[in-house]
Coordinates of C-alpha atoms and ligand atoms in Angstrom, one line a residue:
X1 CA -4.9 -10.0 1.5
X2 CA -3.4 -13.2 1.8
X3 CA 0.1 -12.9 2.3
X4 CA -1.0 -9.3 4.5
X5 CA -0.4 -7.0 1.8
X6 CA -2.5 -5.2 -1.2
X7 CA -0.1 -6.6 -3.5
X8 CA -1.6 -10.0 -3.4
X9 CA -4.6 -8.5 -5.7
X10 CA -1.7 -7.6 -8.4
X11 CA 0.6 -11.0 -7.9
X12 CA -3.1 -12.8 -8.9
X13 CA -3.7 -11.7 -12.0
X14 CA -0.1 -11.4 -13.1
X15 CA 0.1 -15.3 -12.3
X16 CA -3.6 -15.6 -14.3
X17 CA -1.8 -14.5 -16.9
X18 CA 1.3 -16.4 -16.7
X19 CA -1.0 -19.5 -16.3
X20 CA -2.7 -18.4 -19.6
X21 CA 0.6 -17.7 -21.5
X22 CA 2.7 -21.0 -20.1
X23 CA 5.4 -18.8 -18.2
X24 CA 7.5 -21.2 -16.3
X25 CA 9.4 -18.8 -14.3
X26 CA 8.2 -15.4 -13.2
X27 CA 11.0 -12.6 -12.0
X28 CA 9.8 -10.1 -9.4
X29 CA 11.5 -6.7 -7.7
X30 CA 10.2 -5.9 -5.1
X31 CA 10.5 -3.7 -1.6
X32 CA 9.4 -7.0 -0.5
X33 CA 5.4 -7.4 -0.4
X34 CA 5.4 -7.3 -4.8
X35 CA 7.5 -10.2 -3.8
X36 CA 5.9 -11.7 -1.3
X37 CA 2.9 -12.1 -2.9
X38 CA 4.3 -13.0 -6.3
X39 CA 6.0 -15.8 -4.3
X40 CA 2.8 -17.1 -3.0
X41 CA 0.7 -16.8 -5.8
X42 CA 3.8 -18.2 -8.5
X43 CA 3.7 -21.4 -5.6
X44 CA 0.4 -22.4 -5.5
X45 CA 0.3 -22.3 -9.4
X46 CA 3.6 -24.0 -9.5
X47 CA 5.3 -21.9 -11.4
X48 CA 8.8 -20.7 -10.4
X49 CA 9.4 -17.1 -9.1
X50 CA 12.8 -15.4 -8.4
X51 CA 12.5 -12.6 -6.7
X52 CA 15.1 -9.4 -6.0
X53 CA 14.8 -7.5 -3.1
X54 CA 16.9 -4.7 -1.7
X55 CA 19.2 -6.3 1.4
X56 CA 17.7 -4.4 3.9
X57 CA 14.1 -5.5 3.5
X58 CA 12.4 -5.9 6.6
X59 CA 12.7 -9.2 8.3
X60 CA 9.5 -10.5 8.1
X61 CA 9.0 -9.8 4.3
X62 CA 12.1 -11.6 3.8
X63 CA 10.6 -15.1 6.0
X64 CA 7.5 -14.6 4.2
X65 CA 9.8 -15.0 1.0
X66 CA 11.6 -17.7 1.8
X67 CA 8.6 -19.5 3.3
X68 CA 7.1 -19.5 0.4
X69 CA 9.4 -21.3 -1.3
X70 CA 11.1 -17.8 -4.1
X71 CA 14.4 -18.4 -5.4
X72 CA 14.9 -15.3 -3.4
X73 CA 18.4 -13.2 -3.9
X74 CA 19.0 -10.0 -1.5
X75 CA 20.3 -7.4 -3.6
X76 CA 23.0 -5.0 -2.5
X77 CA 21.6 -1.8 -3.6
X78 CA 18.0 -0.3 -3.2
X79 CA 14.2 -1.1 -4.7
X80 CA 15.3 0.8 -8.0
X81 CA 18.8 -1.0 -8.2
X82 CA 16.4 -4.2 -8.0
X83 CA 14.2 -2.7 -10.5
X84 CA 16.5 -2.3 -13.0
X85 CA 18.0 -6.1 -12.6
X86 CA 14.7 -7.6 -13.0
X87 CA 14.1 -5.6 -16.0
X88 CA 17.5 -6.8 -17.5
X89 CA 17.5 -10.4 -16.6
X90 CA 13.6 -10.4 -18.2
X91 CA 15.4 -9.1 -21.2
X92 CA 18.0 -11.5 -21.5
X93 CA 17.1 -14.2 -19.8
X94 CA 13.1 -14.4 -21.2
X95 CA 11.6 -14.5 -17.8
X96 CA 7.9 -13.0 -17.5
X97 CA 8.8 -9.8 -15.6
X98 CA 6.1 -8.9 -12.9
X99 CA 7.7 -5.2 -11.6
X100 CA 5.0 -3.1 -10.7
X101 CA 4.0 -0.7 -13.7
X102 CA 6.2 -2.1 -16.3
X103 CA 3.7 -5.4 -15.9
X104 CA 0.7 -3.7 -16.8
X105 CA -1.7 -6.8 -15.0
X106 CA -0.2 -5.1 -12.0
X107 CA -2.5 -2.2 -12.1
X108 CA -5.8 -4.4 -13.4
X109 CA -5.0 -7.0 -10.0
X110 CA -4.7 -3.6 -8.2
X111 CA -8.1 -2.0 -9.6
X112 CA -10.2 -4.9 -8.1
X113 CA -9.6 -2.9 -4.7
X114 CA -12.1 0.0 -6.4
X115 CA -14.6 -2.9 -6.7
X116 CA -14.4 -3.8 -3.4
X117 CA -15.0 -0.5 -1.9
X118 CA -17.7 0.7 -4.0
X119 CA -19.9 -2.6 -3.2
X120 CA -19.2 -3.1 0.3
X121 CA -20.4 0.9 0.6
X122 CA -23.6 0.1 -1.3
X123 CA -24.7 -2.9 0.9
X124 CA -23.4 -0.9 4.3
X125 CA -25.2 2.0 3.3
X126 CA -27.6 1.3 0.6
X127 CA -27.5 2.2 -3.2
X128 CA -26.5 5.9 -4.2
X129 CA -29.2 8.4 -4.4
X130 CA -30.3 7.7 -8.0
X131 CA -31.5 4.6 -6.0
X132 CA -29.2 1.8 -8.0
X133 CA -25.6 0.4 -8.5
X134 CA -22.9 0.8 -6.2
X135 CA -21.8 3.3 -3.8
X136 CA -18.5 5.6 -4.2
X137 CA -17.2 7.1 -1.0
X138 CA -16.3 11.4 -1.4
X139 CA -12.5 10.7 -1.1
X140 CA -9.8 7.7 -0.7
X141 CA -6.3 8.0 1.0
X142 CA -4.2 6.1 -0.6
X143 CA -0.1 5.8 0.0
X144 CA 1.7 6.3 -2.7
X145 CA 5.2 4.5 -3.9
X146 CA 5.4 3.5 -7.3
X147 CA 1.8 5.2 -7.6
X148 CA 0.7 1.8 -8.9
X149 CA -2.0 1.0 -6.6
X150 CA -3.7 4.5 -7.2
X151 CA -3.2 4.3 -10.9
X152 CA -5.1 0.7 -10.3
X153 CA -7.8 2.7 -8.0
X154 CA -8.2 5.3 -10.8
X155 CA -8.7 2.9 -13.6
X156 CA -10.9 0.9 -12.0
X157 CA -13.4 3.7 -10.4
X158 CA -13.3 5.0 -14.3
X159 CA -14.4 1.8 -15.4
X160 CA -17.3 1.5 -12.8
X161 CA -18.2 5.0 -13.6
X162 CA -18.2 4.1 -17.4
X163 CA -20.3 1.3 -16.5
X164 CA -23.0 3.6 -14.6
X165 CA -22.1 1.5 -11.5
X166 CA -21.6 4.9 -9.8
X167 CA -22.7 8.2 -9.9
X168 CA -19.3 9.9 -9.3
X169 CA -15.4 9.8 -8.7
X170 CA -14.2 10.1 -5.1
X171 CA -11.3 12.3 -4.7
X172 CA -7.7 10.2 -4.3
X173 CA -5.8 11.5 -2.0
X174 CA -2.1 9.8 -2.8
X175 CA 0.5 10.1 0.5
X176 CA 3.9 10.0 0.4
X177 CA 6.6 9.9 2.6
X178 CA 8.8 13.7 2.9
X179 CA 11.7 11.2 2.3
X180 CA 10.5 9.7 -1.1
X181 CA 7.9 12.4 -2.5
X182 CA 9.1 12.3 -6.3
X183 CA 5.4 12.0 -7.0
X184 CA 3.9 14.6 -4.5
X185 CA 7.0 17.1 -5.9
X186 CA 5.7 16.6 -9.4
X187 CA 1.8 17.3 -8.3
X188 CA 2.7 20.1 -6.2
X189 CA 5.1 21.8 -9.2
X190 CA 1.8 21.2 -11.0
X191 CA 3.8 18.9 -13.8
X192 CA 4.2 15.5 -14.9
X193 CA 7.7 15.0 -15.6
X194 CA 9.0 12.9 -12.3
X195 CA 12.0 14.1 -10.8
X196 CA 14.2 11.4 -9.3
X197 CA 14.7 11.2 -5.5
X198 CA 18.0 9.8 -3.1
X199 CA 14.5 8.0 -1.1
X200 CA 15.4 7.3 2.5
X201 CA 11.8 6.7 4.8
X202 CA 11.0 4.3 7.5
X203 CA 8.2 3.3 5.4
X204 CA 10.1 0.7 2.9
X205 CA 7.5 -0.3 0.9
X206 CA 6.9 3.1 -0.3
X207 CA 10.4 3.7 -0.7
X208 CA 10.9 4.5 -4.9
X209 CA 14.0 7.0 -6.3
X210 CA 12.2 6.9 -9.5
X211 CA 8.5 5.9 -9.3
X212 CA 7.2 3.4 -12.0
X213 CA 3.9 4.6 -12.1
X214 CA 4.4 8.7 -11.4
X215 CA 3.0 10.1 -14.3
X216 CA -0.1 8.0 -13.6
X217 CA -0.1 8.9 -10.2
X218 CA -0.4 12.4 -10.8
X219 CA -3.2 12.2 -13.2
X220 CA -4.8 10.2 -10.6
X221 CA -5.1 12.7 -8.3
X222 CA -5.5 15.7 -10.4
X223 CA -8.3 14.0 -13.3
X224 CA -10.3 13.4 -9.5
X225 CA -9.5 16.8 -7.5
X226 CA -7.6 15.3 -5.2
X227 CA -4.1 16.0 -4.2
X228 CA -0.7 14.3 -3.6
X229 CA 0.5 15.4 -0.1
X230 CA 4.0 14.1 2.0
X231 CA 3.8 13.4 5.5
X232 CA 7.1 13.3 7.8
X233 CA 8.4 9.4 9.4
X234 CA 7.0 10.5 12.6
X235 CA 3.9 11.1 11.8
X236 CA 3.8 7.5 9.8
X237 CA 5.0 6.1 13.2
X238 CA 2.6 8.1 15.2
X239 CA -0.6 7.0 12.5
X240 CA 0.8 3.8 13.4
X241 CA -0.7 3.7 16.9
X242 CA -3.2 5.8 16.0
X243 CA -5.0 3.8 13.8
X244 CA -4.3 0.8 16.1
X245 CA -6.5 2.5 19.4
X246 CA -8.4 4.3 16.5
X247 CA -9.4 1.5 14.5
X248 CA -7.8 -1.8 16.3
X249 CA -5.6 -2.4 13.0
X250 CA -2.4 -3.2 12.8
X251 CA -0.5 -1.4 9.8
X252 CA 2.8 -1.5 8.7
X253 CA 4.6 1.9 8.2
X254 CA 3.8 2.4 4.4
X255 CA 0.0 2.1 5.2
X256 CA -0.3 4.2 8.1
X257 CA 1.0 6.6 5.9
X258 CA -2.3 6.9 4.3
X259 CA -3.8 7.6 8.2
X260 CA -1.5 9.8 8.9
X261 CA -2.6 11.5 5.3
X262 CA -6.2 11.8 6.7
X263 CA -5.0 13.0 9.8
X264 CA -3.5 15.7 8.3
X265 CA -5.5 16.6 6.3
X266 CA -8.4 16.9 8.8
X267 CA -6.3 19.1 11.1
X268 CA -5.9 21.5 7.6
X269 CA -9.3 21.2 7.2
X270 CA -8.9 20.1 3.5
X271 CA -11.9 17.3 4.8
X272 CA -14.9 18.1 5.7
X273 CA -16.4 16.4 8.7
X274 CA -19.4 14.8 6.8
X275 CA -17.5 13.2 3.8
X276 CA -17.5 9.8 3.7
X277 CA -14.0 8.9 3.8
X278 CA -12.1 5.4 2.7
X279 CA -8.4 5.1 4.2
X280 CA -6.9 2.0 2.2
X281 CA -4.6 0.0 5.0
X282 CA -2.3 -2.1 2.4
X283 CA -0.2 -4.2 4.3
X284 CA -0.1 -5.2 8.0
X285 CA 1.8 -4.8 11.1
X286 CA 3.3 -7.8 11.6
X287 CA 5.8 -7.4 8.3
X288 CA 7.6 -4.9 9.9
X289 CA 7.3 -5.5 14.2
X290 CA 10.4 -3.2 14.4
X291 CA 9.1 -0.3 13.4
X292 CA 5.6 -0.6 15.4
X293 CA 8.1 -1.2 18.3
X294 CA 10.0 2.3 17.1
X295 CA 6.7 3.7 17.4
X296 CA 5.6 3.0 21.4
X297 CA 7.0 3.0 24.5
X298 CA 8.3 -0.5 26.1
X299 CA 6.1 -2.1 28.9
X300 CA 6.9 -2.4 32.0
X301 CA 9.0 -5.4 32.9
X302 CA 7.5 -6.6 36.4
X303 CA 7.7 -9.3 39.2
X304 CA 4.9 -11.8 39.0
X305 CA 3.3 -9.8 41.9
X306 CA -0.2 -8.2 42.2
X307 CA 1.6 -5.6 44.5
X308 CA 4.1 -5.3 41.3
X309 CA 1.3 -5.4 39.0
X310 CA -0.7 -2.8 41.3
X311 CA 2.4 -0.3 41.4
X312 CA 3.1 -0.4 37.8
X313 CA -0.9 0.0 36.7
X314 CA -0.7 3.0 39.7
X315 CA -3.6 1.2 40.8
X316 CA -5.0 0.6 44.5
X317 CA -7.1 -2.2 46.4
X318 CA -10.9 -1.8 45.0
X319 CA -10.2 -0.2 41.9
X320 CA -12.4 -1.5 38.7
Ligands
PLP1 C1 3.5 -1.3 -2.5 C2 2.9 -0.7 -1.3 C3 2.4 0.6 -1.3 C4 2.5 1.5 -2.4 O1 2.0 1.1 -3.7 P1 2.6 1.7 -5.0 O2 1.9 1.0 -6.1 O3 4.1 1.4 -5.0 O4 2.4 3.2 -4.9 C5 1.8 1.0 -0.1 N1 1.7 0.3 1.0 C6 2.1 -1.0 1.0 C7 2.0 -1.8 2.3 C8 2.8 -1.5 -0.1 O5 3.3 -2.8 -0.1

């Protein structure tokens, strides 16, 4: 991930593809990391990108942006207002449009991440029992926005299964926020037709009214018996530092969503304890420092002291 997000694997192969098809200009909505990525990838291809983000995109999404040199416009209105722009100036402008779902090399960049998984496990574990190929894990958490990058898991744990790569399909396990759960109300009502949302969630990359990829999100979850479930902002900010002292990463809200998923999940007992388990982390801490501060206390603030040092670590002469 170089740009720090899961997106990079999507902004890849939508740029292979603009390479292969002579775009000159590439337009992007985004929540920000689409955007991101898109702006790195579209740069060291040289090909323009302009990207649309929502106004209130975290900080350090939008310095990642402008770093990379996007034609970068902040858009008065939310991810789908953005959306819907992008689609129209594609339309009448003729720019290649890269939004998430509509491009369908979004999903195919995405898929790689099934690769990944399944041949890492093999050579930590060793080959599957029928003794060759590629090792799938029992379930994958997954957060879920657009319900592109599970779509993208899906297909591509299909296609290794076609192949005989692996034995079997984990169960995806998609997470949503409460605040943005048009895909997790669709699952639960047991249909496919995607209600829109009003999304409001600390976690802005998974922040969708109307998800892109829904109906694929659902079928993700449901062709694999796994399940769509929502989890509350405080229990993304408290996965947060949970996967931090848990795992020493760093996640940005929309990925600790997937922990906090497994988390609950384990305390339903929906997991058993000897599954092997895959938590997808999709983008990292440092995109969003403001809501990793939301999430913990602040330090103390101390003279440059040992006695000041002693009295705020309430520690004494001789301890280790
Ligand atoms: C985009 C994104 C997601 C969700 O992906 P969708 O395809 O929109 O479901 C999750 N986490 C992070 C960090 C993201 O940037």
């Amino acid at each position: 991930m170089p740009t720090g997000s899961l997106k990079d694997r999507a902004s890849a192969i939508v740029t292979a593809r603009a390479l292969e098809t002579g775009v000159a200009r590439i337009i992007a909505a985004s929540t920000g990391n689409a955007g991101v990525a898109q702006a790195a990838m579209a740069n060291a291809a040289g090909i323009s990108a302009v990207v649309v983000v929502p106004e209130t995109a975290p900080k350090g999404k939008v310095a990642q942006l402008v770093v990379f040199g996007a034609e970068l416009l902040l858009v008065k209105g939310n991810y789908d207002a953005a959306f819907e722009l992008a689609l129209r100036a594609s339309a009448e402008l003729g720019w290649y449009c890269r939004n998430t779902a509509y491009n369908p090399f979004s999903a195919e960049g995405k898929k790689t991440v099934a690769f990944e998984i399944c041949e890492q496990l093999a050579a930590e574990l060793g080959p599957p029992k029928s003794g060759q190929g590629w090792r799938a894990p029992d379930r994958i958490f997954v957060s879920v926005g657009d319900g592109n990058i599970i779509s993208g898991l899906h297909k591509g744990l299909k296609d290794l299964h076609a192949l005989g790569w692996i034995d079997r399909m984990p169960k995806l396990v998609g997470v949503q926020s409460e605040g943005s759960a048009a895909v997790a109300n669709a699952f639960a009502a047991g249909t496919e037709t995607i209600t829109p949302v009003t999304a409001t969630t600390i976690a802005d990359s998974i922040s969708a009214d109307r998800p892109a990829d829904g109906v694929r999100a659902v079928r993700a979850a449901r062709q694999t018996e796994g399940v769509i479930i929502k989890v509350s902002d405080q229990q993304i900010l408290d996965a947060i530092v949970a996967l931090g002292r848990d795992a020493t990463i760093f996640a940005e809200p929309a990925a600790s969503a997937a922990y906090a998923g497994l988390l609950a999940q384990v305390d339903a007992k929906a997991v058993d304890p000897e599954e092997q388990v895959v938590v997808l982390v999709t983008g990292n801490g440092l995109k969003d420092v403001a809501s990793a501060s939301r999430a913990t206390a602040e330090p103390p603030h101390i003279e440059p002291t040992v006695e000041a040092l002693q009295q705020a670590l309430a520690v004494t002469r001789g301890t280790r």
